[in-house]
Amino acid sequence: MSVRPLTEDQRDAMQEITNIAMGQAGSLLATLLGVFVNLSVPRINVLALSDVADAIGSMVGRNIEITAVRQSFHGYLRGEAIVIYGRDGCKELGDLMGYDEVLDRTDEIELLLDVSNILVGACLGGIIDQIKGITEAHGAGELSFSAPSLMAENVPAEVLINPDKLTWTHALLMEVNFTLEGRNFISHLCMLMPGGSIEKMRNILDEFVASF
Amino acid sequence: MARKMLIKALPSSWDVDITQAGNGEEALAAYRAGKADVMFLDLTMPVMDGFQVLEALQKEGLNSFVIVVSADIQPIAQERVKKLGAIAFIKKPVASDAIESVLKQYGVAL
């Protein structure tokens, strides 16, 4: 099945909306950790589901083991938000949060879940806020989020998404990443939406572009 | 899109020609070519980011009037751009009155 990319205007609008939302998430992270957070230029793409795993692998880096936390969202849009951490990420977080002792794995995971929840909430919340005027005019209700849960531990990034387990044919993939100044920490936030939501998002973006 | 959103927020009475740049490098080239009395500068950009643009302007001693417009709302980011010579920081999504008040503050005729 062929995949229809976003138009240039749609992609451009999605990128700017994501950029603004990411700024809010980055600021929360900076406050939480007390360090300067470098923000990335958001990457936006519509892909065949079979290509998503590979795309994530090339963004995050191959041959490195990652731990990932997922949160799904549903309502007028649905999809998955996935936060990906490298191996050192958890240790760096514990260190920055001022934990003196070496965290055991349970504490580490709890910390990852908390931080992921903050990033996803701010990022997705920031996107929703900006398109609210449009979605509300169409009578769309609120989105709801699942609790964050551990998706994978110490696996290569390219095997994170198993296309056989999803019924989607293609996905809108949005990726932003946060690096911490002077630290060996990077976390990627990927948002994935399936076909029906992509079509709704296209319409929302068209209206967004037309409003400027 | 970022540029479209900004341009819409500029005071309508402000009589100016607008040159747009897709990234920091293009912005710097336009500035060097004398095309900007006022520059609205984003921070998160491909090729050359806003911090690098400010550093280059400072290094080249260009007499700049730069207003940073960014989604990067960390207090440290705001401090840094001011240190690098930006006259103001306006957060995204940009509000028209935020721009107007900065311009007025610097005596720009609107």
PDB file of C-alpha atoms in Angstrom:
ATOM      1  CA  MET A   1       0.000   0.000   0.000  1.00  0.00           C
ATOM      2  CA  SER A   2       1.391   3.358  -0.979  1.00  0.00           C
ATOM      3  CA  VAL A   3       1.824   5.963   1.689  1.00  0.00           C
ATOM      4  CA  ARG A   4       0.647   9.483   1.045  1.00  0.00           C
ATOM      5  CA  PRO A   5       3.089  11.925   2.630  1.00  0.00           C
ATOM      6  CA  LEU A   6       1.954  15.108   4.324  1.00  0.00           C
ATOM      7  CA  THR A   7       1.922  18.139   2.051  1.00  0.00           C
ATOM      8  CA  GLU A   8       4.767  20.561   2.622  1.00  0.00           C
ATOM      9  CA  ASP A   9       2.418  22.977   4.395  1.00  0.00           C
ATOM     10  CA  GLN A  10       1.024  20.247   6.626  1.00  0.00           C
ATOM     11  CA  ARG A  11       4.457  18.991   7.576  1.00  0.00           C
ATOM     12  CA  ASP A  12       5.719  22.484   8.173  1.00  0.00           C
ATOM     13  CA  ALA A  13       2.756  23.297  10.438  1.00  0.00           C
ATOM     14  CA  MET A  14       3.112  20.022  12.355  1.00  0.00           C
ATOM     15  CA  GLN A  15       6.799  20.751  12.837  1.00  0.00           C
ATOM     16  CA  GLU A  16       6.143  24.208  14.252  1.00  0.00           C
ATOM     17  CA  ILE A  17       3.309  23.028  16.502  1.00  0.00           C
ATOM     18  CA  THR A  18       5.579  20.268  17.791  1.00  0.00           C
ATOM     19  CA  ASN A  19       8.451  22.698  18.260  1.00  0.00           C
ATOM     20  CA  ILE A  20       6.326  24.921  20.492  1.00  0.00           C
ATOM     21  CA  ALA A  21       5.019  21.970  22.505  1.00  0.00           C
ATOM     22  CA  MET A  22       8.512  20.591  22.871  1.00  0.00           C
ATOM     23  CA  GLY A  23       9.755  23.893  24.237  1.00  0.00           C
ATOM     24  CA  GLN A  24       7.273  23.584  27.086  1.00  0.00           C
ATOM     25  CA  ALA A  25       8.315  19.997  27.761  1.00  0.00           C
ATOM     26  CA  GLY A  26      12.001  20.945  27.631  1.00  0.00           C
ATOM     27  CA  SER A  27      11.478  23.751  30.088  1.00  0.00           C
ATOM     28  CA  LEU A  28       9.830  21.413  32.592  1.00  0.00           C
ATOM     29  CA  LEU A  29      12.692  18.953  32.205  1.00  0.00           C
ATOM     30  CA  ALA A  30      15.231  21.735  32.723  1.00  0.00           C
ATOM     31  CA  THR A  31      13.466  22.829  35.900  1.00  0.00           C
ATOM     32  CA  LEU A  32      13.205  19.272  37.184  1.00  0.00           C
ATOM     33  CA  LEU A  33      16.861  18.432  36.565  1.00  0.00           C
ATOM     34  CA  GLY A  34      18.447  21.840  36.997  1.00  0.00           C
ATOM     35  CA  VAL A  35      20.366  21.705  33.734  1.00  0.00           C
ATOM     36  CA  PHE A  36      20.087  23.326  30.345  1.00  0.00           C
ATOM     37  CA  VAL A  37      18.162  21.219  27.837  1.00  0.00           C
ATOM     38  CA  ASN A  38      19.003  21.350  24.155  1.00  0.00           C
ATOM     39  CA  LEU A  39      15.983  20.972  21.908  1.00  0.00           C
ATOM     40  CA  SER A  40      16.016  19.307  18.506  1.00  0.00           C
ATOM     41  CA  VAL A  41      14.286  20.301  15.300  1.00  0.00           C
ATOM     42  CA  PRO A  42      11.227  18.020  15.202  1.00  0.00           C
ATOM     43  CA  ARG A  43      11.171  15.307  12.553  1.00  0.00           C
ATOM     44  CA  ILE A  44       7.801  14.516  11.003  1.00  0.00           C
ATOM     45  CA  ASN A  45       7.088  11.691   8.577  1.00  0.00           C
ATOM     46  CA  VAL A  46       4.313   9.451   7.315  1.00  0.00           C
ATOM     47  CA  LEU A  47       5.660   5.927   6.919  1.00  0.00           C
ATOM     48  CA  ALA A  48       4.512   2.434   6.083  1.00  0.00           C
ATOM     49  CA  LEU A  49       4.294   0.571   9.359  1.00  0.00           C
ATOM     50  CA  SER A  50       6.995  -1.822   8.191  1.00  0.00           C
ATOM     51  CA  ASP A  51       9.405   1.120   7.945  1.00  0.00           C
ATOM     52  CA  VAL A  52       8.710   2.612  11.359  1.00  0.00           C
ATOM     53  CA  ALA A  53      11.021   0.336  13.311  1.00  0.00           C
ATOM     54  CA  ASP A  54      13.863   1.097  10.950  1.00  0.00           C
ATOM     55  CA  ALA A  55      13.182   4.846  11.049  1.00  0.00           C
ATOM     56  CA  ILE A  56      13.323   4.805  14.835  1.00  0.00           C
ATOM     57  CA  GLY A  57      16.546   2.799  14.661  1.00  0.00           C
ATOM     58  CA  SER A  58      18.170   5.375  12.427  1.00  0.00           C
ATOM     59  CA  MET A  59      17.050   8.281  14.630  1.00  0.00           C
ATOM     60  CA  VAL A  60      18.099   6.751  17.910  1.00  0.00           C
ATOM     61  CA  GLY A  61      21.173   4.955  16.638  1.00  0.00           C
ATOM     62  CA  ARG A  62      21.750   1.326  15.822  1.00  0.00           C
ATOM     63  CA  ASN A  63      23.585  -1.182  17.942  1.00  0.00           C
ATOM     64  CA  ILE A  64      22.719   0.590  21.143  1.00  0.00           C
ATOM     65  CA  GLU A  65      20.440  -0.801  23.768  1.00  0.00           C
ATOM     66  CA  ILE A  66      17.526   1.302  24.778  1.00  0.00           C
ATOM     67  CA  THR A  67      14.806   1.283  27.372  1.00  0.00           C
ATOM     68  CA  ALA A  68      11.429   2.637  26.364  1.00  0.00           C
ATOM     69  CA  VAL A  69       8.289   3.838  28.096  1.00  0.00           C
ATOM     70  CA  ARG A  70       4.988   4.065  26.272  1.00  0.00           C
ATOM     71  CA  GLN A  71       1.748   5.890  26.840  1.00  0.00           C
ATOM     72  CA  SER A  72      -1.218   5.560  24.537  1.00  0.00           C
ATOM     73  CA  PHE A  73      -3.747   8.278  23.905  1.00  0.00           C
ATOM     74  CA  HIS A  74      -7.244   8.082  22.520  1.00  0.00           C
ATOM     75  CA  GLY A  75     -10.190  10.256  21.684  1.00  0.00           C
ATOM     76  CA  TYR A  76     -10.554  12.169  18.434  1.00  0.00           C
ATOM     77  CA  LEU A  77      -6.932  11.303  17.751  1.00  0.00           C
ATOM     78  CA  ARG A  78      -5.281   8.128  18.881  1.00  0.00           C
ATOM     79  CA  GLY A  79      -1.821   6.765  18.951  1.00  0.00           C
ATOM     80  CA  GLU A  80       1.213   5.972  21.016  1.00  0.00           C
ATOM     81  CA  ALA A  81       3.781   8.207  22.646  1.00  0.00           C
ATOM     82  CA  ILE A  82       7.079   6.452  23.280  1.00  0.00           C
ATOM     83  CA  VAL A  83       9.992   7.853  25.249  1.00  0.00           C
ATOM     84  CA  ILE A  84      13.333   6.199  24.550  1.00  0.00           C
ATOM     85  CA  TYR A  85      16.396   6.300  26.806  1.00  0.00           C
ATOM     86  CA  GLY A  86      19.907   5.071  26.216  1.00  0.00           C
ATOM     87  CA  ARG A  87      21.651   2.859  28.710  1.00  0.00           C
ATOM     88  CA  ASP A  88      23.277   5.696  30.603  1.00  0.00           C
ATOM     89  CA  GLY A  89      20.094   7.721  30.610  1.00  0.00           C
ATOM     90  CA  CYS A  90      18.660   6.186  33.765  1.00  0.00           C
ATOM     91  CA  LYS A  91      21.887   6.569  35.700  1.00  0.00           C
ATOM     92  CA  GLU A  92      22.247  10.186  34.628  1.00  0.00           C
ATOM     93  CA  LEU A  93      18.685  10.914  35.686  1.00  0.00           C
ATOM     94  CA  GLY A  94      19.210   9.428  39.124  1.00  0.00           C
ATOM     95  CA  ASP A  95      22.378  11.410  39.494  1.00  0.00           C
ATOM     96  CA  LEU A  96      20.745  14.672  38.430  1.00  0.00           C
ATOM     97  CA  MET A  97      17.799  14.117  40.710  1.00  0.00           C
ATOM     98  CA  GLY A  98      20.286  14.108  43.542  1.00  0.00           C
ATOM     99  CA  TYR A  99      19.981  10.490  44.590  1.00  0.00           C
ATOM    100  CA  ASP A 100      23.172   9.672  46.417  1.00  0.00           C
ATOM    101  CA  GLU A 101      22.899   5.958  46.359  1.00  0.00           C
ATOM    102  CA  VAL A 102      22.951   3.858  43.267  1.00  0.00           C
ATOM    103  CA  LEU A 103      19.324   3.298  42.319  1.00  0.00           C
ATOM    104  CA  ASP A 104      18.055  -0.222  42.128  1.00  0.00           C
ATOM    105  CA  ARG A 105      16.273  -1.138  38.941  1.00  0.00           C
ATOM    106  CA  THR A 106      12.785  -0.680  40.418  1.00  0.00           C
ATOM    107  CA  ASP A 107      13.578   2.890  41.461  1.00  0.00           C
ATOM    108  CA  GLU A 108      15.236   3.578  38.138  1.00  0.00           C
ATOM    109  CA  ILE A 109      12.167   2.438  36.259  1.00  0.00           C
ATOM    110  CA  GLU A 110       9.880   4.458  38.463  1.00  0.00           C
ATOM    111  CA  LEU A 111      11.983   7.522  37.700  1.00  0.00           C
ATOM    112  CA  LEU A 112      11.863   6.804  33.962  1.00  0.00           C
ATOM    113  CA  LEU A 113       8.081   6.448  34.110  1.00  0.00           C
ATOM    114  CA  ASP A 114       7.745   9.768  35.956  1.00  0.00           C
ATOM    115  CA  VAL A 115      10.029  11.692  33.610  1.00  0.00           C
ATOM    116  CA  SER A 116       8.362  10.142  30.561  1.00  0.00           C
ATOM    117  CA  ASN A 117       4.967  11.099  31.868  1.00  0.00           C
ATOM    118  CA  ILE A 118       6.095  14.716  32.251  1.00  0.00           C
ATOM    119  CA  LEU A 119       7.556  14.849  28.738  1.00  0.00           C
ATOM    120  CA  VAL A 120       4.585  13.178  27.075  1.00  0.00           C
ATOM    121  CA  GLY A 121       2.054  15.220  29.024  1.00  0.00           C
ATOM    122  CA  ALA A 122       3.741  18.524  28.185  1.00  0.00           C
ATOM    123  CA  CYS A 123       4.471  17.672  24.573  1.00  0.00           C
ATOM    124  CA  LEU A 124       1.173  16.101  23.659  1.00  0.00           C
ATOM    125  CA  GLY A 125      -0.671  18.595  25.850  1.00  0.00           C
ATOM    126  CA  GLY A 126       1.116  21.440  24.076  1.00  0.00           C
ATOM    127  CA  ILE A 127       0.111  20.096  20.664  1.00  0.00           C
ATOM    128  CA  ILE A 128      -3.505  19.635  21.747  1.00  0.00           C
ATOM    129  CA  ASP A 129      -3.651  23.170  23.163  1.00  0.00           C
ATOM    130  CA  GLN A 130      -2.549  24.726  19.911  1.00  0.00           C
ATOM    131  CA  ILE A 131      -5.117  22.902  17.790  1.00  0.00           C
ATOM    132  CA  LYS A 132      -7.904  23.194  20.353  1.00  0.00           C
ATOM    133  CA  GLY A 133      -9.609  26.070  18.572  1.00  0.00           C
ATOM    134  CA  ILE A 134      -9.945  23.878  15.492  1.00  0.00           C
ATOM    135  CA  THR A 135     -10.849  20.586  17.155  1.00  0.00           C
ATOM    136  CA  GLU A 136     -13.429  22.168  19.440  1.00  0.00           C
ATOM    137  CA  ALA A 137     -15.106  23.839  16.489  1.00  0.00           C
ATOM    138  CA  HIS A 138     -15.590  20.333  15.097  1.00  0.00           C
ATOM    139  CA  GLY A 139     -17.070  19.114  18.364  1.00  0.00           C
ATOM    140  CA  ALA A 140     -14.120  16.891  19.245  1.00  0.00           C
ATOM    141  CA  GLY A 141     -13.874  16.021  22.927  1.00  0.00           C
ATOM    142  CA  GLU A 142     -10.842  15.639  25.138  1.00  0.00           C
ATOM    143  CA  LEU A 143      -8.063  13.112  24.638  1.00  0.00           C
ATOM    144  CA  SER A 144      -7.368  10.615  27.353  1.00  0.00           C
ATOM    145  CA  PHE A 145      -4.019   9.121  28.196  1.00  0.00           C
ATOM    146  CA  SER A 146      -3.112   5.724  29.578  1.00  0.00           C
ATOM    147  CA  ALA A 147      -0.673   5.511  32.470  1.00  0.00           C
ATOM    148  CA  PRO A 148       2.962   5.230  31.383  1.00  0.00           C
ATOM    149  CA  SER A 149       4.262   1.686  31.222  1.00  0.00           C
ATOM    150  CA  LEU A 150       7.573   0.073  30.518  1.00  0.00           C
ATOM    151  CA  MET A 151       7.623  -1.037  26.887  1.00  0.00           C
ATOM    152  CA  ALA A 152      11.059  -2.567  26.498  1.00  0.00           C
ATOM    153  CA  GLU A 153      14.261  -2.890  28.475  1.00  0.00           C
ATOM    154  CA  ASN A 154      17.711  -2.991  26.993  1.00  0.00           C
ATOM    155  CA  VAL A 155      16.740  -3.854  23.452  1.00  0.00           C
ATOM    156  CA  PRO A 156      18.105  -2.500  20.144  1.00  0.00           C
ATOM    157  CA  ALA A 157      16.037   0.506  18.991  1.00  0.00           C
ATOM    158  CA  GLU A 158      15.242  -1.049  15.638  1.00  0.00           C
ATOM    159  CA  VAL A 159      13.277  -3.892  17.217  1.00  0.00           C
ATOM    160  CA  LEU A 160      11.213  -1.649  19.479  1.00  0.00           C
ATOM    161  CA  ILE A 161       8.191  -1.611  17.188  1.00  0.00           C
ATOM    162  CA  ASN A 162       6.998  -4.983  16.049  1.00  0.00           C
ATOM    163  CA  PRO A 163       4.849  -4.332  12.972  1.00  0.00           C
ATOM    164  CA  ASP A 164       3.207  -7.760  13.332  1.00  0.00           C
ATOM    165  CA  LYS A 165       1.658  -6.700  16.609  1.00  0.00           C
ATOM    166  CA  LEU A 166      -0.097  -3.638  15.241  1.00  0.00           C
ATOM    167  CA  THR A 167      -3.035  -3.573  12.872  1.00  0.00           C
ATOM    168  CA  TRP A 168      -1.985  -0.228  11.412  1.00  0.00           C
ATOM    169  CA  THR A 169      -0.830  -0.051   7.809  1.00  0.00           C
ATOM    170  CA  HIS A 170       0.981   3.257   8.134  1.00  0.00           C
ATOM    171  CA  ALA A 171       1.845   5.778  10.777  1.00  0.00           C
ATOM    172  CA  LEU A 172       2.553   9.430  11.293  1.00  0.00           C
ATOM    173  CA  LEU A 173       5.848   9.492  13.169  1.00  0.00           C
ATOM    174  CA  MET A 174       6.911  12.616  15.055  1.00  0.00           C
ATOM    175  CA  GLU A 175      10.261  12.658  16.817  1.00  0.00           C
ATOM    176  CA  VAL A 176      11.920  15.194  19.080  1.00  0.00           C
ATOM    177  CA  ASN A 177      14.899  14.686  21.324  1.00  0.00           C
ATOM    178  CA  PHE A 178      16.233  16.263  24.453  1.00  0.00           C
ATOM    179  CA  THR A 179      19.925  16.350  25.289  1.00  0.00           C
ATOM    180  CA  LEU A 180      21.345  17.728  28.498  1.00  0.00           C
ATOM    181  CA  GLU A 181      24.209  20.158  28.338  1.00  0.00           C
ATOM    182  CA  GLY A 182      27.430  18.701  29.680  1.00  0.00           C
ATOM    183  CA  ARG A 183      25.845  15.308  30.219  1.00  0.00           C
ATOM    184  CA  ASN A 184      25.768  12.083  28.349  1.00  0.00           C
ATOM    185  CA  PHE A 185      21.989  11.987  28.274  1.00  0.00           C
ATOM    186  CA  ILE A 186      19.601  11.830  25.393  1.00  0.00           C
ATOM    187  CA  SER A 187      15.969  10.929  25.312  1.00  0.00           C
ATOM    188  CA  HIS A 188      13.825  10.673  22.224  1.00  0.00           C
ATOM    189  CA  LEU A 189      10.115  11.259  22.291  1.00  0.00           C
ATOM    190  CA  CYS A 190       8.328   9.563  19.402  1.00  0.00           C
ATOM    191  CA  MET A 191       4.648   9.923  18.729  1.00  0.00           C
ATOM    192  CA  LEU A 192       2.904   7.543  16.386  1.00  0.00           C
ATOM    193  CA  MET A 193      -0.595   7.873  14.977  1.00  0.00           C
ATOM    194  CA  PRO A 194      -2.421   5.403  12.715  1.00  0.00           C
ATOM    195  CA  GLY A 195      -4.257   6.011   9.421  1.00  0.00           C
ATOM    196  CA  GLY A 196      -7.592   7.407  10.614  1.00  0.00           C
ATOM    197  CA  SER A 197      -5.916   9.880  12.923  1.00  0.00           C
ATOM    198  CA  ILE A 198      -3.500  10.945  10.188  1.00  0.00           C
ATOM    199  CA  GLU A 199      -6.431  11.895   7.979  1.00  0.00           C
ATOM    200  CA  LYS A 200      -7.987  13.910  10.810  1.00  0.00           C
ATOM    201  CA  MET A 201      -4.624  15.517  11.518  1.00  0.00           C
ATOM    202  CA  ARG A 202      -4.272  16.513   7.859  1.00  0.00           C
ATOM    203  CA  ASN A 203      -7.580  18.371   8.041  1.00  0.00           C
ATOM    204  CA  ILE A 204      -6.638  20.032  11.309  1.00  0.00           C
ATOM    205  CA  LEU A 205      -3.293  21.128   9.861  1.00  0.00           C
ATOM    206  CA  ASP A 206      -4.932  22.487   6.701  1.00  0.00           C
ATOM    207  CA  GLU A 207      -7.194  24.631   8.851  1.00  0.00           C
ATOM    208  CA  PHE A 208      -4.267  25.665  11.033  1.00  0.00           C
ATOM    209  CA  VAL A 209      -2.266  26.816   7.991  1.00  0.00           C
ATOM    210  CA  ALA A 210      -5.274  28.646   6.568  1.00  0.00           C
ATOM    211  CA  SER A 211      -5.715  30.594   9.806  1.00  0.00           C
ATOM    212  CA  PHE A 212      -2.415  32.458   9.300  1.00  0.00           C
TER     213      PHE A 212
ATOM    214  CA  MET B   1       4.977  28.195   9.154  1.00  0.00           C
ATOM    215  CA  ALA B   2       6.916  29.761  12.021  1.00  0.00           C
ATOM    216  CA  ARG B   3       7.564  32.753   9.792  1.00  0.00           C
ATOM    217  CA  LYS B   4       3.951  32.976   8.664  1.00  0.00           C
ATOM    218  CA  MET B   5       2.791  32.975  12.285  1.00  0.00           C
ATOM    219  CA  LEU B   6       5.261  35.692  13.190  1.00  0.00           C
ATOM    220  CA  ILE B   7       4.466  37.893  10.219  1.00  0.00           C
ATOM    221  CA  LYS B   8       0.778  37.734  11.086  1.00  0.00           C
ATOM    222  CA  ALA B   9       1.599  38.946  14.592  1.00  0.00           C
ATOM    223  CA  LEU B  10       3.560  42.014  13.425  1.00  0.00           C
ATOM    224  CA  PRO B  11       1.791  45.357  13.912  1.00  0.00           C
ATOM    225  CA  SER B  12      -0.195  46.034  10.743  1.00  0.00           C
ATOM    226  CA  SER B  13       0.721  49.721  10.850  1.00  0.00           C
ATOM    227  CA  TRP B  14       4.447  48.964  10.742  1.00  0.00           C
ATOM    228  CA  ASP B  15       5.758  50.021   7.332  1.00  0.00           C
ATOM    229  CA  VAL B  16       8.533  47.538   6.599  1.00  0.00           C
ATOM    230  CA  ASP B  17       9.931  45.236   3.934  1.00  0.00           C
ATOM    231  CA  ILE B  18      10.322  41.664   5.124  1.00  0.00           C
ATOM    232  CA  THR B  19      13.103  39.315   4.115  1.00  0.00           C
ATOM    233  CA  GLN B  20      12.621  35.703   5.200  1.00  0.00           C
ATOM    234  CA  ALA B  21      15.340  33.196   5.960  1.00  0.00           C
ATOM    235  CA  GLY B  22      14.854  29.437   6.282  1.00  0.00           C
ATOM    236  CA  ASN B  23      17.676  28.912   8.768  1.00  0.00           C
ATOM    237  CA  GLY B  24      20.368  30.743  10.689  1.00  0.00           C
ATOM    238  CA  GLU B  25      22.865  30.769   7.863  1.00  0.00           C
ATOM    239  CA  GLU B  26      20.401  32.432   5.501  1.00  0.00           C
ATOM    240  CA  ALA B  27      19.502  34.935   8.191  1.00  0.00           C
ATOM    241  CA  LEU B  28      23.125  35.848   8.716  1.00  0.00           C
ATOM    242  CA  ALA B  29      23.663  36.283   4.980  1.00  0.00           C
ATOM    243  CA  ALA B  30      20.644  38.607   4.784  1.00  0.00           C
ATOM    244  CA  TYR B  31      21.930  40.581   7.764  1.00  0.00           C
ATOM    245  CA  ARG B  32      25.391  40.952   6.259  1.00  0.00           C
ATOM    246  CA  ALA B  33      23.786  42.128   3.032  1.00  0.00           C
ATOM    247  CA  GLY B  34      22.221  44.954   5.000  1.00  0.00           C
ATOM    248  CA  LYS B  35      18.706  43.671   4.583  1.00  0.00           C
ATOM    249  CA  ALA B  36      17.696  43.881   8.228  1.00  0.00           C
ATOM    250  CA  ASP B  37      17.256  46.762  10.610  1.00  0.00           C
ATOM    251  CA  VAL B  38      15.384  44.455  12.916  1.00  0.00           C
ATOM    252  CA  MET B  39      15.838  40.702  13.022  1.00  0.00           C
ATOM    253  CA  PHE B  40      13.348  38.268  14.522  1.00  0.00           C
ATOM    254  CA  LEU B  41      15.365  35.184  15.322  1.00  0.00           C
ATOM    255  CA  ASP B  42      14.242  31.667  16.193  1.00  0.00           C
ATOM    256  CA  LEU B  43      16.545  29.465  18.291  1.00  0.00           C
ATOM    257  CA  THR B  44      15.678  25.949  17.171  1.00  0.00           C
ATOM    258  CA  MET B  45      16.665  25.847  13.501  1.00  0.00           C
ATOM    259  CA  PRO B  46      18.475  23.507  11.133  1.00  0.00           C
ATOM    260  CA  VAL B  47      21.951  24.234   9.686  1.00  0.00           C
ATOM    261  CA  MET B  48      22.734  27.051  12.139  1.00  0.00           C
ATOM    262  CA  ASP B  49      20.702  27.693  15.265  1.00  0.00           C
ATOM    263  CA  GLY B  50      19.809  31.029  16.807  1.00  0.00           C
ATOM    264  CA  PHE B  51      22.535  30.934  19.457  1.00  0.00           C
ATOM    265  CA  GLN B  52      25.135  30.493  16.713  1.00  0.00           C
ATOM    266  CA  VAL B  53      23.687  33.389  14.737  1.00  0.00           C
ATOM    267  CA  LEU B  54      23.952  35.668  17.765  1.00  0.00           C
ATOM    268  CA  GLU B  55      27.536  34.551  18.378  1.00  0.00           C
ATOM    269  CA  ALA B  56      28.440  35.278  14.762  1.00  0.00           C
ATOM    270  CA  LEU B  57      26.821  38.716  14.880  1.00  0.00           C
ATOM    271  CA  GLN B  58      28.688  39.530  18.058  1.00  0.00           C
ATOM    272  CA  LYS B  59      31.999  38.282  16.680  1.00  0.00           C
ATOM    273  CA  GLU B  60      31.643  40.270  13.493  1.00  0.00           C
ATOM    274  CA  GLY B  61      30.734  43.354  15.497  1.00  0.00           C
ATOM    275  CA  LEU B  62      27.535  43.814  13.551  1.00  0.00           C
ATOM    276  CA  ASN B  63      25.368  46.431  15.135  1.00  0.00           C
ATOM    277  CA  SER B  64      22.378  44.218  15.571  1.00  0.00           C
ATOM    278  CA  PHE B  65      18.825  44.713  16.738  1.00  0.00           C
ATOM    279  CA  VAL B  66      17.715  41.157  17.314  1.00  0.00           C
ATOM    280  CA  ILE B  67      14.492  40.019  18.924  1.00  0.00           C
ATOM    281  CA  VAL B  68      14.549  36.320  19.713  1.00  0.00           C
ATOM    282  CA  VAL B  69      11.243  34.537  19.128  1.00  0.00           C
ATOM    283  CA  SER B  70      11.415  31.020  20.405  1.00  0.00           C
ATOM    284  CA  ALA B  71       9.606  28.046  21.872  1.00  0.00           C
ATOM    285  CA  ASP B  72      12.659  27.423  24.048  1.00  0.00           C
ATOM    286  CA  ILE B  73      11.311  29.069  27.177  1.00  0.00           C
ATOM    287  CA  GLN B  74      14.000  27.944  29.615  1.00  0.00           C
ATOM    288  CA  PRO B  75      15.133  30.876  31.756  1.00  0.00           C
ATOM    289  CA  ILE B  76      18.753  30.005  30.893  1.00  0.00           C
ATOM    290  CA  ALA B  77      18.001  30.281  27.174  1.00  0.00           C
ATOM    291  CA  GLN B  78      16.588  33.764  27.743  1.00  0.00           C
ATOM    292  CA  GLU B  79      19.598  34.810  29.797  1.00  0.00           C
ATOM    293  CA  ARG B  80      21.988  33.487  27.178  1.00  0.00           C
ATOM    294  CA  VAL B  81      20.443  35.268  24.234  1.00  0.00           C
ATOM    295  CA  LYS B  82      20.449  38.553  26.133  1.00  0.00           C
ATOM    296  CA  LYS B  83      24.105  38.041  26.963  1.00  0.00           C
ATOM    297  CA  LEU B  84      24.750  37.393  23.299  1.00  0.00           C
ATOM    298  CA  GLY B  85      23.242  40.749  22.429  1.00  0.00           C
ATOM    299  CA  ALA B  86      19.566  40.078  21.753  1.00  0.00           C
ATOM    300  CA  ILE B  87      17.454  43.005  22.920  1.00  0.00           C
ATOM    301  CA  ALA B  88      14.413  40.934  23.828  1.00  0.00           C
ATOM    302  CA  PHE B  89      12.980  37.464  24.095  1.00  0.00           C
ATOM    303  CA  ILE B  90       9.430  36.715  22.996  1.00  0.00           C
ATOM    304  CA  LYS B  91       7.999  33.272  23.597  1.00  0.00           C
ATOM    305  CA  LYS B  92       6.056  31.250  21.072  1.00  0.00           C
ATOM    306  CA  PRO B  93       3.215  31.072  20.241  1.00  0.00           C
ATOM    307  CA  VAL B  94       3.821  34.736  19.689  1.00  0.00           C
ATOM    308  CA  ALA B  95       1.291  37.347  20.804  1.00  0.00           C
ATOM    309  CA  SER B  96       0.966  40.553  18.758  1.00  0.00           C
ATOM    310  CA  ASP B  97       1.030  42.817  21.800  1.00  0.00           C
ATOM    311  CA  ALA B  98       4.305  41.264  23.004  1.00  0.00           C
ATOM    312  CA  ILE B  99       5.970  42.348  19.763  1.00  0.00           C
ATOM    313  CA  GLU B 100       4.354  45.744  19.769  1.00  0.00           C
ATOM    314  CA  SER B 101       5.455  46.485  23.304  1.00  0.00           C
ATOM    315  CA  VAL B 102       9.094  45.596  22.573  1.00  0.00           C
ATOM    316  CA  LEU B 103       9.131  47.733  19.423  1.00  0.00           C
ATOM    317  CA  LYS B 104       7.545  50.654  21.251  1.00  0.00           C
ATOM    318  CA  GLN B 105       9.974  50.307  24.105  1.00  0.00           C
ATOM    319  CA  TYR B 106      12.805  50.836  21.625  1.00  0.00           C
ATOM    320  CA  GLY B 107      11.109  53.775  19.966  1.00  0.00           C
ATOM    321  CA  VAL B 108      10.304  52.055  16.705  1.00  0.00           C
ATOM    322  CA  ALA B 109       7.736  54.117  14.822  1.00  0.00           C
ATOM    323  CA  LEU B 110       4.588  52.090  14.201  1.00  0.00           C
TER     324      LEU B 110
END
